[in-house]
C-alpha positions as MATLAB code, in Angstrom:
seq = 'XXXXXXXXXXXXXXXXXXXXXXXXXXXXXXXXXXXXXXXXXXXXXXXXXXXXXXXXXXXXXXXXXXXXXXXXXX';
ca = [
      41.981  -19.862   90.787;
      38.792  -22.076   89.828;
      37.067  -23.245   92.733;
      34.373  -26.165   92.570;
      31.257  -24.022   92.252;
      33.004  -21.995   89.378;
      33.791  -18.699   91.230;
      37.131  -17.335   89.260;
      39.272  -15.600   91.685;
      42.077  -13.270   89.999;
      45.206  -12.561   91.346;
      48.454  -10.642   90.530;
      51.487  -11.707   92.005;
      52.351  -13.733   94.935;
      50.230  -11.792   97.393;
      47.084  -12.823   98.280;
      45.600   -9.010   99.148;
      45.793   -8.474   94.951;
      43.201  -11.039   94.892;
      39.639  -10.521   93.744;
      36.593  -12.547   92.547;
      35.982  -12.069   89.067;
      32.888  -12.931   86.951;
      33.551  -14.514   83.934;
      31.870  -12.447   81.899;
      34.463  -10.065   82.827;
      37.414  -12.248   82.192;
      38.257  -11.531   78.402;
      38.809   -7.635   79.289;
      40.680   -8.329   82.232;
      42.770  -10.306   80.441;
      43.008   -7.746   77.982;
      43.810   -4.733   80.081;
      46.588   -6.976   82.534;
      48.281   -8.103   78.583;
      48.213   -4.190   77.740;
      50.026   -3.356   80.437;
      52.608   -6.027   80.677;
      52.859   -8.184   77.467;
      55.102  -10.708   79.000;
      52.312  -11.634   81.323;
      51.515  -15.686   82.096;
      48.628  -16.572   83.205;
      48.692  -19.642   85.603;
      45.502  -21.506   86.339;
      44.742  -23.015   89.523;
      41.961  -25.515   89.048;
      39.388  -27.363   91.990;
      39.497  -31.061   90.978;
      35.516  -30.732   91.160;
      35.298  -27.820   88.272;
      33.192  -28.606   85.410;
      34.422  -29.432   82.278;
      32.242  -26.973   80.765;
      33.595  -23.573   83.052;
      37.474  -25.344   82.050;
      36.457  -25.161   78.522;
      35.005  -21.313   78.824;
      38.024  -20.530   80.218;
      40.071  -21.862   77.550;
      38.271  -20.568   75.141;
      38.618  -16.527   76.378;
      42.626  -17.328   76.415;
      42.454  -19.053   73.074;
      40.295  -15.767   71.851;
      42.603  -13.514   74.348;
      45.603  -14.739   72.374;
      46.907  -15.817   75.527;
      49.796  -18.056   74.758;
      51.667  -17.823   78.331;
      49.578  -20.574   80.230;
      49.345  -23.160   82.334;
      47.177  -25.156   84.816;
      47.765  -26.878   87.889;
];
């Protein structure tokens, strides 16, 4: 999830208590380490009307160099 003031909150599974706030500097090795363990993994991205185009595109851009091909955003 992307709220409006950029804070990336990360969460596995349904469940809510797997939730944590990620920085995104830190979002390329999550990624990494989550795909390493399950390969079949999709990332779904939850998205604040009010984000910035610019955190959306630095987003992208880690899945893009993540090789993360099992996306979406809502």
């Amino acid at each position: 999830t992307v709220g409006q003031d950029g804070q990336l909150v990360f969460q596995e599974g349904l469940s809510s208590m797997d939730a944590s706030i990620v920085d995104i500097k830190d979002l390329r090795s999550l990624i990494l380490t989550k795909r390493a363990a399950n390969s079949k993994l999709r990332m779904a991205i939850k998205a604040d009307k009010g984000v910035s185009y610019g955190t959306m595109s630095d987003i992208m851009k880690i899945l893009q160099e993540t090789n993360t091909t099992r996306d979406s955003i809502a």
